[in-house]
GROMACS .gro file of C-alpha atoms in nm:
model
  423
    1UNK     CA    1   0.002   0.046  -0.040
    2UNK     CA    2   0.144   0.301  -0.126
    3UNK     CA    3   0.110   0.539   0.193
    4UNK     CA    4   0.065   0.942   0.122
    5UNK     CA    5   0.114   1.264   0.379
    6UNK     CA    6  -0.111   1.557   0.275
    7UNK     CA    7  -0.105   1.816   0.533
    8UNK     CA    8  -0.424   1.981   0.652
    9UNK     CA    9  -0.286   2.339   0.452
   10UNK     CA   10  -0.549   2.370   0.181
   11UNK     CA   11  -0.610   2.683  -0.062
   12UNK     CA   12  -0.956   2.811  -0.086
   13UNK     CA   13  -1.139   3.048  -0.322
   14UNK     CA   14  -1.163   3.420  -0.195
   15UNK     CA   15  -1.420   3.646  -0.375
   16UNK     CA   16  -1.151   3.930  -0.182
   17UNK     CA   17  -0.922   3.911  -0.350
   18UNK     CA   18  -0.969   4.149  -0.677
   19UNK     CA   19  -0.773   4.340  -0.884
   20UNK     CA   20  -0.812   4.670  -1.133
   21UNK     CA   21  -0.968   4.537  -1.466
   22UNK     CA   22  -1.057   4.760  -1.821
   23UNK     CA   23  -1.413   4.750  -1.895
   24UNK     CA   24  -1.480   4.679  -2.214
   25UNK     CA   25  -1.900   4.762  -2.382
   26UNK     CA   26  -2.034   4.547  -2.594
   27UNK     CA   27  -1.847   4.492  -2.844
   28UNK     CA   28  -2.115   4.614  -3.112
   29UNK     CA   29  -2.115   4.949  -2.993
   30UNK     CA   30  -1.835   4.987  -2.762
   31UNK     CA   31  -1.637   5.227  -2.958
   32UNK     CA   32  -1.948   5.472  -2.990
   33UNK     CA   33  -2.031   5.425  -2.672
   34UNK     CA   34  -1.681   5.416  -2.536
   35UNK     CA   35  -1.625   5.793  -2.730
   36UNK     CA   36  -1.950   5.907  -2.626
   37UNK     CA   37  -1.851   5.846  -2.198
   38UNK     CA   38  -1.461   5.999  -2.298
   39UNK     CA   39  -1.646   6.323  -2.465
   40UNK     CA   40  -1.916   6.403  -2.160
   41UNK     CA   41  -1.623   6.357  -1.903
   42UNK     CA   42  -1.417   6.596  -2.091
   43UNK     CA   43  -1.760   6.828  -2.084
   44UNK     CA   44  -1.749   6.800  -1.727
   45UNK     CA   45  -1.725   7.134  -1.523
   46UNK     CA   46  -1.387   7.111  -1.269
   47UNK     CA   47  -1.571   7.108  -0.990
   48UNK     CA   48  -1.855   6.784  -1.065
   49UNK     CA   49  -1.483   6.590  -1.257
   50UNK     CA   50  -1.331   6.657  -0.913
   51UNK     CA   51  -1.640   6.574  -0.684
   52UNK     CA   52  -1.656   6.189  -0.926
   53UNK     CA   53  -1.288   6.127  -0.921
   54UNK     CA   54  -1.314   6.134  -0.528
   55UNK     CA   55  -1.594   5.963  -0.451
   56UNK     CA   56  -1.394   5.634  -0.694
   57UNK     CA   57  -1.096   5.754  -0.472
   58UNK     CA   58  -1.327   5.753  -0.154
   59UNK     CA   59  -1.430   5.363  -0.248
   60UNK     CA   60  -1.171   5.213  -0.430
   61UNK     CA   61  -0.830   5.448  -0.380
   62UNK     CA   62  -0.706   5.154  -0.030
   63UNK     CA   63  -0.847   4.863  -0.244
   64UNK     CA   64  -0.606   4.894  -0.454
   65UNK     CA   65  -0.237   4.935  -0.547
   66UNK     CA   66  -0.150   5.298  -0.729
   67UNK     CA   67  -0.548   5.338  -0.887
   68UNK     CA   68  -0.425   5.640  -1.010
   69UNK     CA   69  -0.196   5.494  -1.233
   70UNK     CA   70  -0.429   5.195  -1.347
   71UNK     CA   71  -0.630   5.465  -1.471
   72UNK     CA   72  -0.383   5.675  -1.633
   73UNK     CA   73  -0.290   5.337  -1.843
   74UNK     CA   74  -0.628   5.343  -1.927
   75UNK     CA   75  -0.640   5.654  -2.098
   76UNK     CA   76  -0.391   5.610  -2.248
   77UNK     CA   77  -0.454   5.262  -2.413
   78UNK     CA   78  -0.841   5.487  -2.485
   79UNK     CA   79  -0.681   5.772  -2.616
   80UNK     CA   80  -0.446   5.578  -2.865
   81UNK     CA   81  -0.754   5.404  -2.950
   82UNK     CA   82  -0.969   5.701  -3.017
   83UNK     CA   83  -0.719   5.951  -3.167
   84UNK     CA   84  -0.713   6.173  -2.830
   85UNK     CA   85  -0.494   6.424  -2.819
   86UNK     CA   86  -0.279   6.358  -2.460
   87UNK     CA   87  -0.217   6.728  -2.353
   88UNK     CA   88  -0.555   6.882  -2.463
   89UNK     CA   89  -0.701   6.654  -2.130
   90UNK     CA   90  -0.662   6.825  -1.790
   91UNK     CA   91  -0.469   6.575  -1.519
   92UNK     CA   92  -0.817   6.461  -1.314
   93UNK     CA   93  -1.052   6.418  -1.687
   94UNK     CA   94  -0.762   6.157  -1.743
   95UNK     CA   95  -0.844   5.945  -1.386
   96UNK     CA   96  -1.197   5.963  -1.432
   97UNK     CA   97  -1.168   5.861  -1.773
   98UNK     CA   98  -0.973   5.577  -1.703
   99UNK     CA   99  -1.216   5.499  -1.384
  100UNK     CA  100  -1.560   5.530  -1.611
  101UNK     CA  101  -1.396   5.280  -1.816
  102UNK     CA  102  -1.251   5.040  -1.554
  103UNK     CA  103  -1.383   4.794  -1.341
  104UNK     CA  104  -1.324   4.621  -1.030
  105UNK     CA  105  -1.273   4.252  -1.034
  106UNK     CA  106  -1.272   3.917  -0.810
  107UNK     CA  107  -1.038   3.641  -0.992
  108UNK     CA  108  -1.069   3.384  -0.809
  109UNK     CA  109  -1.426   3.435  -0.659
  110UNK     CA  110  -1.532   3.056  -0.859
  111UNK     CA  111  -1.263   2.868  -0.836
  112UNK     CA  112  -0.923   2.794  -0.742
  113UNK     CA  113  -0.744   2.477  -0.884
  114UNK     CA  114  -0.545   2.268  -1.083
  115UNK     CA  115  -0.178   2.368  -0.961
  116UNK     CA  116   0.157   2.317  -1.096
  117UNK     CA  117   0.488   2.394  -0.893
  118UNK     CA  118   0.852   2.376  -0.969
  119UNK     CA  119   1.174   2.551  -0.853
  120UNK     CA  120   1.173   2.860  -0.703
  121UNK     CA  121   1.510   3.109  -0.932
  122UNK     CA  122   1.622   3.175  -0.533
  123UNK     CA  123   1.723   2.866  -0.332
  124UNK     CA  124   1.967   3.144  -0.126
  125UNK     CA  125   1.950   3.155   0.209
  126UNK     CA  126   1.757   2.813   0.325
  127UNK     CA  127   1.841   2.589   0.530
  128UNK     CA  128   1.998   2.177   0.442
  129UNK     CA  129   1.721   2.028   0.299
  130UNK     CA  130   1.505   2.313   0.197
  131UNK     CA  131   1.344   2.389  -0.119
  132UNK     CA  132   1.157   2.710  -0.208
  133UNK     CA  133   0.925   2.677  -0.501
  134UNK     CA  134   0.681   2.902  -0.687
  135UNK     CA  135   0.294   2.738  -0.758
  136UNK     CA  136   0.085   2.900  -1.082
  137UNK     CA  137  -0.274   2.819  -0.983
  138UNK     CA  138  -0.538   2.838  -1.253
  139UNK     CA  139  -0.788   3.129  -1.072
  140UNK     CA  140  -1.185   3.190  -1.192
  141UNK     CA  141  -1.389   3.455  -1.207
  142UNK     CA  142  -1.706   3.671  -1.260
  143UNK     CA  143  -1.807   3.494  -1.650
  144UNK     CA  144  -1.610   3.187  -1.578
  145UNK     CA  145  -1.305   3.387  -1.700
  146UNK     CA  146  -0.999   3.202  -1.584
  147UNK     CA  147  -0.603   3.370  -1.566
  148UNK     CA  148  -0.293   3.236  -1.377
  149UNK     CA  149  -0.207   3.339  -1.006
  150UNK     CA  150   0.116   3.258  -0.835
  151UNK     CA  151   0.213   3.183  -0.457
  152UNK     CA  152   0.579   3.164  -0.363
  153UNK     CA  153   0.640   2.911  -0.072
  154UNK     CA  154   0.890   2.671   0.061
  155UNK     CA  155   0.880   2.378   0.175
  156UNK     CA  156   1.135   2.088   0.419
  157UNK     CA  157   1.024   1.787   0.602
  158UNK     CA  158   0.699   1.755   0.468
  159UNK     CA  159   0.610   2.143   0.632
  160UNK     CA  160   0.526   2.408   0.383
  161UNK     CA  161   0.533   2.736   0.456
  162UNK     CA  162   0.365   2.980   0.203
  163UNK     CA  163   0.464   3.366   0.116
  164UNK     CA  164   0.201   3.578   0.238
  165UNK     CA  165   0.003   3.753   0.036
  166UNK     CA  166  -0.008   4.144  -0.027
  167UNK     CA  167  -0.319   4.341   0.015
  168UNK     CA  168  -0.309   4.452  -0.327
  169UNK     CA  169  -0.341   4.245  -0.638
  170UNK     CA  170  -0.192   4.325  -0.960
  171UNK     CA  171  -0.221   4.217  -1.284
  172UNK     CA  172   0.039   4.162  -1.523
  173UNK     CA  173   0.078   4.487  -1.842
  174UNK     CA  174   0.200   4.648  -2.051
  175UNK     CA  175   0.148   4.410  -2.365
  176UNK     CA  176   0.351   4.452  -2.648
  177UNK     CA  177   0.381   4.256  -2.943
  178UNK     CA  178   0.712   4.001  -2.852
  179UNK     CA  179   1.026   4.156  -3.025
  180UNK     CA  180   1.050   3.806  -3.256
  181UNK     CA  181   0.856   3.463  -3.353
  182UNK     CA  182   0.551   3.369  -3.410
  183UNK     CA  183   0.217   3.620  -3.504
  184UNK     CA  184   0.001   3.686  -3.178
  185UNK     CA  185   0.258   3.646  -2.959
  186UNK     CA  186   0.280   3.889  -2.656
  187UNK     CA  187   0.458   4.004  -2.390
  188UNK     CA  188   0.369   4.122  -2.046
  189UNK     CA  189   0.543   4.245  -1.786
  190UNK     CA  190   0.547   4.213  -1.393
  191UNK     CA  191   0.488   4.520  -1.196
  192UNK     CA  192   0.823   4.642  -1.046
  193UNK     CA  193   0.617   4.698  -0.761
  194UNK     CA  194   0.460   4.406  -0.684
  195UNK     CA  195   0.605   4.069  -0.600
  196UNK     CA  196   0.484   3.755  -0.762
  197UNK     CA  197   0.273   3.620  -0.479
  198UNK     CA  198   0.054   3.958  -0.571
  199UNK     CA  199   0.075   3.935  -0.995
  200UNK     CA  200  -0.212   3.727  -1.189
  201UNK     CA  201  -0.153   3.678  -1.568
  202UNK     CA  202  -0.481   3.752  -1.724
  203UNK     CA  203  -0.569   3.672  -2.076
  204UNK     CA  204  -0.429   3.999  -2.307
  205UNK     CA  205  -0.488   3.843  -2.702
  206UNK     CA  206  -0.842   3.751  -2.889
  207UNK     CA  207  -0.759   3.385  -2.859
  208UNK     CA  208  -0.737   3.436  -2.478
  209UNK     CA  209  -1.017   3.584  -2.454
  210UNK     CA  210  -1.223   3.359  -2.229
  211UNK     CA  211  -0.867   3.221  -2.027
  212UNK     CA  212  -0.544   3.097  -1.960
  213UNK     CA  213  -0.589   2.803  -1.801
  214UNK     CA  214  -0.410   2.441  -1.652
  215UNK     CA  215  -0.050   2.612  -1.675
  216UNK     CA  216   0.214   2.326  -1.657
  217UNK     CA  217   0.565   2.517  -1.540
  218UNK     CA  218   0.877   2.323  -1.569
  219UNK     CA  219   1.226   2.418  -1.496
  220UNK     CA  220   1.416   2.408  -1.859
  221UNK     CA  221   1.781   2.336  -1.893
  222UNK     CA  222   1.877   2.410  -2.238
  223UNK     CA  223   2.209   2.253  -2.374
  224UNK     CA  224   2.435   2.541  -2.345
  225UNK     CA  225   2.345   2.518  -1.975
  226UNK     CA  226   2.097   2.826  -1.989
  227UNK     CA  227   1.800   2.810  -1.779
  228UNK     CA  228   1.437   2.878  -1.857
  229UNK     CA  229   1.122   2.810  -1.727
  230UNK     CA  230   0.842   2.712  -1.988
  231UNK     CA  231   0.504   2.630  -1.917
  232UNK     CA  232   0.206   2.552  -2.135
  233UNK     CA  233  -0.134   2.608  -2.091
  234UNK     CA  234  -0.472   2.651  -2.269
  235UNK     CA  235  -0.582   2.986  -2.417
  236UNK     CA  236  -0.904   2.995  -2.483
  237UNK     CA  237  -1.084   3.245  -2.711
  238UNK     CA  238  -1.441   3.121  -2.581
  239UNK     CA  239  -1.440   2.981  -2.961
  240UNK     CA  240  -1.170   2.775  -3.051
  241UNK     CA  241  -0.864   2.672  -2.791
  242UNK     CA  242  -0.534   2.596  -2.872
  243UNK     CA  243  -0.188   2.547  -2.662
  244UNK     CA  244   0.031   2.799  -2.583
  245UNK     CA  245   0.430   2.904  -2.400
  246UNK     CA  246   0.455   3.077  -2.067
  247UNK     CA  247   0.861   3.129  -2.110
  248UNK     CA  248   1.029   3.367  -1.835
  249UNK     CA  249   1.381   3.348  -1.713
  250UNK     CA  250   1.333   3.560  -1.411
  251UNK     CA  251   0.895   3.579  -1.360
  252UNK     CA  252   0.931   3.923  -1.447
  253UNK     CA  253   0.875   3.915  -1.763
  254UNK     CA  254   0.658   3.681  -1.912
  255UNK     CA  255   0.626   3.557  -2.346
  256UNK     CA  256   0.299   3.383  -2.434
  257UNK     CA  257   0.365   3.231  -2.708
  258UNK     CA  258   0.060   3.058  -2.967
  259UNK     CA  259   0.275   2.726  -3.029
  260UNK     CA  260   0.290   2.668  -3.423
  261UNK     CA  261   0.228   2.300  -3.571
  262UNK     CA  262  -0.111   2.136  -3.604
  263UNK     CA  263  -0.041   1.954  -3.210
  264UNK     CA  264  -0.088   2.297  -3.046
  265UNK     CA  265  -0.442   2.285  -3.167
  266UNK     CA  266  -0.535   1.984  -2.899
  267UNK     CA  267  -0.528   2.086  -2.494
  268UNK     CA  268  -0.276   1.928  -2.218
  269UNK     CA  269   0.043   1.926  -2.359
  270UNK     CA  270   0.342   1.925  -2.158
  271UNK     CA  271   0.698   1.990  -2.184
  272UNK     CA  272   1.008   1.766  -2.092
  273UNK     CA  273   1.242   1.927  -1.919
  274UNK     CA  274   1.535   1.912  -2.110
  275UNK     CA  275   1.585   1.818  -2.483
  276UNK     CA  276   1.677   1.418  -2.525
  277UNK     CA  277   1.853   1.247  -2.791
  278UNK     CA  278   1.854   1.619  -2.950
  279UNK     CA  279   1.460   1.692  -2.979
  280UNK     CA  280   1.238   1.865  -2.783
  281UNK     CA  281   0.988   1.653  -2.648
  282UNK     CA  282   0.612   1.680  -2.475
  283UNK     CA  283   0.363   1.469  -2.321
  284UNK     CA  284   0.066   1.532  -2.436
  285UNK     CA  285  -0.345   1.387  -2.538
  286UNK     CA  286  -0.359   1.469  -2.896
  287UNK     CA  287  -0.697   1.314  -2.939
  288UNK     CA  288  -0.901   1.333  -2.627
  289UNK     CA  289  -0.841   1.023  -2.517
  290UNK     CA  290  -0.493   0.868  -2.473
  291UNK     CA  291  -0.156   0.960  -2.418
  292UNK     CA  292   0.124   1.072  -2.660
  293UNK     CA  293   0.482   1.133  -2.754
  294UNK     CA  294   0.532   1.462  -2.878
  295UNK     CA  295   0.869   1.539  -3.087
  296UNK     CA  296   1.063   1.869  -3.243
  297UNK     CA  297   1.273   2.069  -3.359
  298UNK     CA  298   1.191   2.349  -3.259
  299UNK     CA  299   1.021   2.495  -2.931
  300UNK     CA  300   0.758   2.688  -3.053
  301UNK     CA  301   0.678   2.457  -3.362
  302UNK     CA  302   0.488   2.089  -3.316
  303UNK     CA  303   0.391   1.949  -3.630
  304UNK     CA  304   0.463   1.565  -3.529
  305UNK     CA  305   0.159   1.358  -3.490
  306UNK     CA  306   0.264   1.155  -3.223
  307UNK     CA  307   0.383   0.808  -3.084
  308UNK     CA  308   0.163   0.624  -2.876
  309UNK     CA  309   0.188   0.579  -2.540
  310UNK     CA  310  -0.085   0.512  -2.323
  311UNK     CA  311  -0.439   0.384  -2.344
  312UNK     CA  312  -0.658   0.313  -2.117
  313UNK     CA  313  -0.626  -0.011  -1.917
  314UNK     CA  314  -0.756  -0.007  -1.532
  315UNK     CA  315  -1.105   0.076  -1.413
  316UNK     CA  316  -1.026   0.354  -1.276
  317UNK     CA  317  -0.896   0.521  -1.623
  318UNK     CA  318  -1.113   0.400  -1.886
  319UNK     CA  319  -1.262   0.704  -2.027
  320UNK     CA  320  -0.945   0.874  -2.051
  321UNK     CA  321  -0.597   0.952  -1.942
  322UNK     CA  322  -0.396   1.193  -1.948
  323UNK     CA  323  -0.061   1.371  -1.844
  324UNK     CA  324  -0.078   1.604  -1.472
  325UNK     CA  325   0.228   1.774  -1.577
  326UNK     CA  326   0.647   1.745  -1.704
  327UNK     CA  327   0.769   1.462  -1.730
  328UNK     CA  328   1.026   1.473  -1.343
  329UNK     CA  329   1.396   1.288  -1.441
  330UNK     CA  330   1.490   1.020  -1.192
  331UNK     CA  331   1.815   0.808  -1.220
  332UNK     CA  332   1.559   0.553  -1.259
  333UNK     CA  333   1.346   0.734  -1.625
  334UNK     CA  334   1.119   1.055  -1.638
  335UNK     CA  335   0.800   0.982  -1.404
  336UNK     CA  336   0.490   1.138  -1.512
  337UNK     CA  337   0.209   1.202  -1.345
  338UNK     CA  338  -0.131   1.102  -1.577
  339UNK     CA  339  -0.533   1.153  -1.456
  340UNK     CA  340  -0.782   0.901  -1.540
  341UNK     CA  341  -1.138   0.961  -1.578
  342UNK     CA  342  -1.394   0.605  -1.426
  343UNK     CA  343  -1.743   0.619  -1.399
  344UNK     CA  344  -1.925   0.877  -1.293
  345UNK     CA  345  -1.661   1.113  -1.437
  346UNK     CA  346  -1.496   1.014  -1.133
  347UNK     CA  347  -1.073   1.180  -1.149
  348UNK     CA  348  -0.793   1.001  -1.038
  349UNK     CA  349  -0.421   1.054  -1.018
  350UNK     CA  350  -0.164   0.732  -1.122
  351UNK     CA  351   0.174   0.770  -1.231
  352UNK     CA  352   0.429   0.567  -1.545
  353UNK     CA  353   0.780   0.549  -1.620
  354UNK     CA  354   0.931   0.593  -1.967
  355UNK     CA  355   1.313   0.504  -2.029
  356UNK     CA  356   1.502   0.833  -1.954
  357UNK     CA  357   1.724   0.760  -2.341
  358UNK     CA  358   1.420   0.638  -2.539
  359UNK     CA  359   1.077   0.845  -2.403
  360UNK     CA  360   0.878   0.653  -2.670
  361UNK     CA  361   0.935   0.262  -2.401
  362UNK     CA  362   0.675   0.238  -2.069
  363UNK     CA  363   0.885   0.063  -1.781
  364UNK     CA  364   0.577   0.046  -1.534
  365UNK     CA  365   0.248   0.211  -1.487
  366UNK     CA  366   0.062   0.225  -1.166
  367UNK     CA  367  -0.206  -0.030  -1.159
  368UNK     CA  368  -0.382   0.203  -0.903
  369UNK     CA  369  -0.455   0.530  -0.796
  370UNK     CA  370  -0.221   0.741  -0.585
  371UNK     CA  371  -0.435   0.988  -0.540
  372UNK     CA  372  -0.857   0.965  -0.568
  373UNK     CA  373  -1.112   1.199  -0.428
  374UNK     CA  374  -1.216   1.137  -0.106
  375UNK     CA  375  -1.528   1.145   0.089
  376UNK     CA  376  -1.428   1.487   0.227
  377UNK     CA  377  -1.298   1.649  -0.163
  378UNK     CA  378  -1.571   1.478  -0.346
  379UNK     CA  379  -1.786   1.822  -0.264
  380UNK     CA  380  -1.698   2.188  -0.531
  381UNK     CA  381  -1.780   2.337  -0.841
  382UNK     CA  382  -1.658   2.037  -1.000
  383UNK     CA  383  -1.764   1.726  -0.833
  384UNK     CA  384  -1.511   1.372  -0.809
  385UNK     CA  385  -1.240   1.549  -0.957
  386UNK     CA  386  -0.885   1.535  -0.766
  387UNK     CA  387  -0.579   1.719  -1.062
  388UNK     CA  388  -0.296   1.864  -1.063
  389UNK     CA  389  -0.082   2.010  -1.349
  390UNK     CA  390   0.306   1.952  -1.175
  391UNK     CA  391   0.490   1.861  -0.896
  392UNK     CA  392   0.849   1.886  -0.787
  393UNK     CA  393   1.119   1.611  -0.653
  394UNK     CA  394   1.212   1.709  -0.260
  395UNK     CA  395   1.425   1.538  -0.121
  396UNK     CA  396   1.254   1.095  -0.138
  397UNK     CA  397   0.986   1.271  -0.218
  398UNK     CA  398   0.787   1.412  -0.507
  399UNK     CA  399   0.559   1.768  -0.348
  400UNK     CA  400   0.264   1.756  -0.540
  401UNK     CA  401  -0.036   2.056  -0.491
  402UNK     CA  402  -0.349   1.937  -0.647
  403UNK     CA  403  -0.666   2.096  -0.740
  404UNK     CA  404  -1.013   1.944  -0.543
  405UNK     CA  405  -1.335   1.911  -0.710
  406UNK     CA  406  -1.243   2.283  -0.937
  407UNK     CA  407  -1.307   2.448  -0.580
  408UNK     CA  408  -0.969   2.438  -0.370
  409UNK     CA  409  -0.645   2.329  -0.350
  410UNK     CA  410  -0.448   2.064  -0.095
  411UNK     CA  411  -0.147   1.912  -0.108
  412UNK     CA  412   0.041   1.614  -0.106
  413UNK     CA  413   0.346   1.410  -0.072
  414UNK     CA  414   0.458   1.087  -0.231
  415UNK     CA  415   0.799   0.862  -0.106
  416UNK     CA  416   0.900   0.819  -0.449
  417UNK     CA  417   1.099   0.490  -0.390
  418UNK     CA  418   0.685   0.350  -0.283
  419UNK     CA  419   0.546   0.486  -0.611
  420UNK     CA  420   0.759   0.339  -0.816
  421UNK     CA  421   0.756   0.030  -0.661
  422UNK     CA  422   0.385   0.029  -0.707
  423UNK     CA  423   0.385   0.018  -1.059
   0.00000   0.00000   0.00000
């Protein structure tokens, strides 16, 4: 019997965590109504404008970080879109126009789920056996729109210490076209005064309009020794999905890059943490049912049909299987966490081991799940689901945060030796 350790710590959706976001009017009349609002504020007498701005500051000034800076940036964006001359508008009215076209958004009011975890770039000043980590979380708010949130922490001796969240959350901004790469790639930057634990990545392109879903992030080592953090996520436009890459060297600036090639039309891709035999590799579910090994000569283009690795085999996974994050390199091979869907659409987490020099060879897989929805974990936004987007090795354990019923996040430590023996 594989025994896993589950600390009592849980993270739950918190409607009090809010950010200021641009407010977009209905698309059919957006420009006309926006221009009308701008014109009416510009025509407003200064006494009224200052009084209205004072009300905004009274109601929201203490709930958000640097609201004036956010409002001025929103005005600057509107001025560019509408062809306004910024010098012709007084400062107070710029702020008020920005306020009218922004809104307060509770980014995790509906759900907090599907975490992944990776090694933090800063491992300095830690006690022996400790490891600093970065955890990504899928936060779901109004309109079922998903964004990516982060939490930093330290893990040691199966104890977890999360860094406190700042009182104000901020969205990574200054989205601009990436300097090189494919069409649709953008770069966003974390605010210099915000911690990572208070930073959110929101949809910024049309392809991402309805959400950034299920980031699977890993610390990637290039052949020349350069370190980069690479993750895959699903961009959802409201009608179509596509896989995209997140790339960052410091968690301050993030490149968001659509994956080119036919493999990118599917969900659930997860990168290996280095090249294998001169190839970039990913685990993916290309047909919605089975697991495949994908290979490419380019990190941002994936045309490979893939090699079928695993099909549903055991009762707890008969409906479909998929990956639960980037493969983890062990002496014994590549450890891949999987999820399976069984009767009554109950989700469970399992694992498989791939040969290190030839990941197309499956050396073993768990015939029973290592984690399933328990009685106390079954209720929530989507019942009977446990799900993770990635784990890391800490000593002799896998440290695995996981989502519960698409409503909260729990944690588990899985002994690696016992896990391999259970295959």
